[in-house]
């Protein structure tokens, strides 16, 4: 997945990740996928100002603080509506299982 993500177009700075829209060619590589909408974590964003998060490559982000996320633009809108001081609650799918992950914004 990392090879499909270009830093200048796919970085999600508040989460410290590179992410991709869940297009059919990406979804095809995830045989465990239960929900075909969302944003897939491609890789951690590496470099100054970024640190490790609990998000893993292949995680599919479906919701941010209860708001549905369909694509990168929707993820950006959802994150823009959050406070920098408060953690973000993500509803995600990992290996076919749903879970909540709480992430502190990195910006």
PDB file of C-alpha atoms in Angstrom, residues 6-104:
ATOM      1  CA  UNK A   6       2.523   9.963  -2.550  1.00  0.00           C
ATOM      2  CA  UNK A   7       3.526  12.129   0.395  1.00  0.00           C
ATOM      3  CA  UNK A   8       2.387  15.369  -1.256  1.00  0.00           C
ATOM      4  CA  UNK A   9      -1.149  14.036  -1.890  1.00  0.00           C
ATOM      5  CA  UNK A  10      -1.813  11.424   0.776  1.00  0.00           C
ATOM      6  CA  UNK A  11      -0.388  12.675   4.068  1.00  0.00           C
ATOM      7  CA  UNK A  12      -2.912  13.070   6.886  1.00  0.00           C
ATOM      8  CA  UNK A  13      -0.796  15.190   9.219  1.00  0.00           C
ATOM      9  CA  UNK A  14      -3.141  15.196  12.245  1.00  0.00           C
ATOM     10  CA  UNK A  15      -2.948  11.386  12.378  1.00  0.00           C
ATOM     11  CA  UNK A  16       0.676  11.019  11.252  1.00  0.00           C
ATOM     12  CA  UNK A  17      -0.179   8.688   8.360  1.00  0.00           C
ATOM     13  CA  UNK A  18      -0.211   8.344   4.597  1.00  0.00           C
ATOM     14  CA  UNK A  19      -3.677   7.247   3.503  1.00  0.00           C
ATOM     15  CA  UNK A  20      -5.547   6.242   0.358  1.00  0.00           C
ATOM     16  CA  UNK A  21      -9.147   6.326  -0.766  1.00  0.00           C
ATOM     17  CA  UNK A  22     -10.547   2.810  -0.614  1.00  0.00           C
ATOM     18  CA  UNK A  23     -10.771   2.307  -4.378  1.00  0.00           C
ATOM     19  CA  UNK A  24     -11.654  -1.106  -5.872  1.00  0.00           C
ATOM     20  CA  UNK A  25      -8.008  -1.904  -6.722  1.00  0.00           C
ATOM     21  CA  UNK A  26      -6.998  -1.243  -3.098  1.00  0.00           C
ATOM     22  CA  UNK A  27      -9.999  -3.107  -1.685  1.00  0.00           C
ATOM     23  CA  UNK A  28      -9.142  -6.139  -3.826  1.00  0.00           C
ATOM     24  CA  UNK A  29      -5.896  -6.556  -1.867  1.00  0.00           C
ATOM     25  CA  UNK A  30      -7.820  -6.702   1.418  1.00  0.00           C
ATOM     26  CA  UNK A  31      -9.666 -10.035   1.241  1.00  0.00           C
ATOM     27  CA  UNK A  32     -10.977  -9.629   4.810  1.00  0.00           C
ATOM     28  CA  UNK A  33     -12.674  -6.283   4.091  1.00  0.00           C
ATOM     29  CA  UNK A  34     -16.251  -6.081   5.418  1.00  0.00           C
ATOM     30  CA  UNK A  35     -17.118  -2.443   4.569  1.00  0.00           C
ATOM     31  CA  UNK A  36     -15.968  -1.081   1.211  1.00  0.00           C
ATOM     32  CA  UNK A  37     -16.073   2.620   2.092  1.00  0.00           C
ATOM     33  CA  UNK A  38     -13.505   4.546   4.057  1.00  0.00           C
ATOM     34  CA  UNK A  39      -9.837   5.450   3.995  1.00  0.00           C
ATOM     35  CA  UNK A  40      -7.019   2.923   4.182  1.00  0.00           C
ATOM     36  CA  UNK A  41      -3.837   3.604   6.142  1.00  0.00           C
ATOM     37  CA  UNK A  42      -0.973   3.071   3.686  1.00  0.00           C
ATOM     38  CA  UNK A  43       1.997   3.839   5.951  1.00  0.00           C
ATOM     39  CA  UNK A  44       3.124   6.002   8.824  1.00  0.00           C
ATOM     40  CA  UNK A  45       4.202   9.498   7.784  1.00  0.00           C
ATOM     41  CA  UNK A  46       7.958   9.572   8.315  1.00  0.00           C
ATOM     42  CA  UNK A  47       9.926  12.717   9.002  1.00  0.00           C
ATOM     43  CA  UNK A  48      10.309  15.655  11.367  1.00  0.00           C
ATOM     44  CA  UNK A  49       7.146  16.382  13.305  1.00  0.00           C
ATOM     45  CA  UNK A  50       5.664  12.907  12.988  1.00  0.00           C
ATOM     46  CA  UNK A  51       5.688  10.179  15.579  1.00  0.00           C
ATOM     47  CA  UNK A  52       4.350   6.675  15.787  1.00  0.00           C
ATOM     48  CA  UNK A  53       0.598   6.143  16.219  1.00  0.00           C
ATOM     49  CA  UNK A  54      -1.520   3.087  16.961  1.00  0.00           C
ATOM     50  CA  UNK A  55      -2.622   2.981  13.322  1.00  0.00           C
ATOM     51  CA  UNK A  56      -1.223   0.205  11.154  1.00  0.00           C
ATOM     52  CA  UNK A  57      -0.897  -0.139   7.384  1.00  0.00           C
ATOM     53  CA  UNK A  58      -4.074  -1.771   6.110  1.00  0.00           C
ATOM     54  CA  UNK A  59      -6.340  -0.264   8.790  1.00  0.00           C
ATOM     55  CA  UNK A  60      -9.540   1.123   7.284  1.00  0.00           C
ATOM     56  CA  UNK A  61     -10.871   4.283   8.927  1.00  0.00           C
ATOM     57  CA  UNK A  62     -14.674   4.330   8.705  1.00  0.00           C
ATOM     58  CA  UNK A  63     -15.607   7.039  11.237  1.00  0.00           C
ATOM     59  CA  UNK A  64     -14.024   9.979  13.071  1.00  0.00           C
ATOM     60  CA  UNK A  65     -15.774  10.918  16.327  1.00  0.00           C
ATOM     61  CA  UNK A  66     -18.903   9.202  15.018  1.00  0.00           C
ATOM     62  CA  UNK A  67     -18.910  10.950  11.629  1.00  0.00           C
ATOM     63  CA  UNK A  68     -18.738   8.667   8.572  1.00  0.00           C
ATOM     64  CA  UNK A  69     -15.604   8.872   6.429  1.00  0.00           C
ATOM     65  CA  UNK A  70     -15.939   7.864   2.773  1.00  0.00           C
ATOM     66  CA  UNK A  71     -12.714   9.280   1.307  1.00  0.00           C
ATOM     67  CA  UNK A  72      -9.635  11.413   2.042  1.00  0.00           C
ATOM     68  CA  UNK A  73     -11.585  14.645   1.595  1.00  0.00           C
ATOM     69  CA  UNK A  74     -14.158  13.433   4.126  1.00  0.00           C
ATOM     70  CA  UNK A  75     -11.397  12.461   6.553  1.00  0.00           C
ATOM     71  CA  UNK A  76      -9.870  15.941   6.242  1.00  0.00           C
ATOM     72  CA  UNK A  77     -13.281  17.555   6.886  1.00  0.00           C
ATOM     73  CA  UNK A  78     -13.920  15.345   9.913  1.00  0.00           C
ATOM     74  CA  UNK A  79     -10.507  16.129  11.400  1.00  0.00           C
ATOM     75  CA  UNK A  80     -10.925  19.853  10.723  1.00  0.00           C
ATOM     76  CA  UNK A  81     -13.959  19.783  12.987  1.00  0.00           C
ATOM     77  CA  UNK A  82     -11.995  18.407  15.947  1.00  0.00           C
ATOM     78  CA  UNK A  83     -10.129  20.214  18.669  1.00  0.00           C
ATOM     79  CA  UNK A  84      -6.341  20.038  18.546  1.00  0.00           C
ATOM     80  CA  UNK A  85      -6.295  19.551  22.319  1.00  0.00           C
ATOM     81  CA  UNK A  86      -8.648  16.555  22.382  1.00  0.00           C
ATOM     82  CA  UNK A  87      -8.004  12.983  21.228  1.00  0.00           C
ATOM     83  CA  UNK A  88      -9.813  11.693  18.140  1.00  0.00           C
ATOM     84  CA  UNK A  89     -11.896   8.511  18.316  1.00  0.00           C
ATOM     85  CA  UNK A  90     -11.623   6.409  15.161  1.00  0.00           C
ATOM     86  CA  UNK A  91     -13.917   3.519  14.250  1.00  0.00           C
ATOM     87  CA  UNK A  92     -11.775   1.279  12.105  1.00  0.00           C
ATOM     88  CA  UNK A  93     -11.542  -2.141  10.577  1.00  0.00           C
ATOM     89  CA  UNK A  94      -8.399  -4.202  11.033  1.00  0.00           C
ATOM     90  CA  UNK A  95      -8.113  -7.718   9.632  1.00  0.00           C
ATOM     91  CA  UNK A  96     -11.904  -7.963   9.328  1.00  0.00           C
ATOM     92  CA  UNK A  97     -12.581  -6.853  12.899  1.00  0.00           C
ATOM     93  CA  UNK A  98     -14.044  -3.532  13.967  1.00  0.00           C
ATOM     94  CA  UNK A  99     -12.639  -1.559  16.876  1.00  0.00           C
ATOM     95  CA  UNK A 100     -12.275   1.902  18.314  1.00  0.00           C
ATOM     96  CA  UNK A 101      -8.851   3.522  18.480  1.00  0.00           C
ATOM     97  CA  UNK A 102      -8.192   6.758  20.319  1.00  0.00           C
ATOM     98  CA  UNK A 103      -5.464   8.866  18.727  1.00  0.00           C
ATOM     99  CA  UNK A 104      -3.952  12.116  19.910  1.00  0.00           C
TER     100      UNK A 104
END
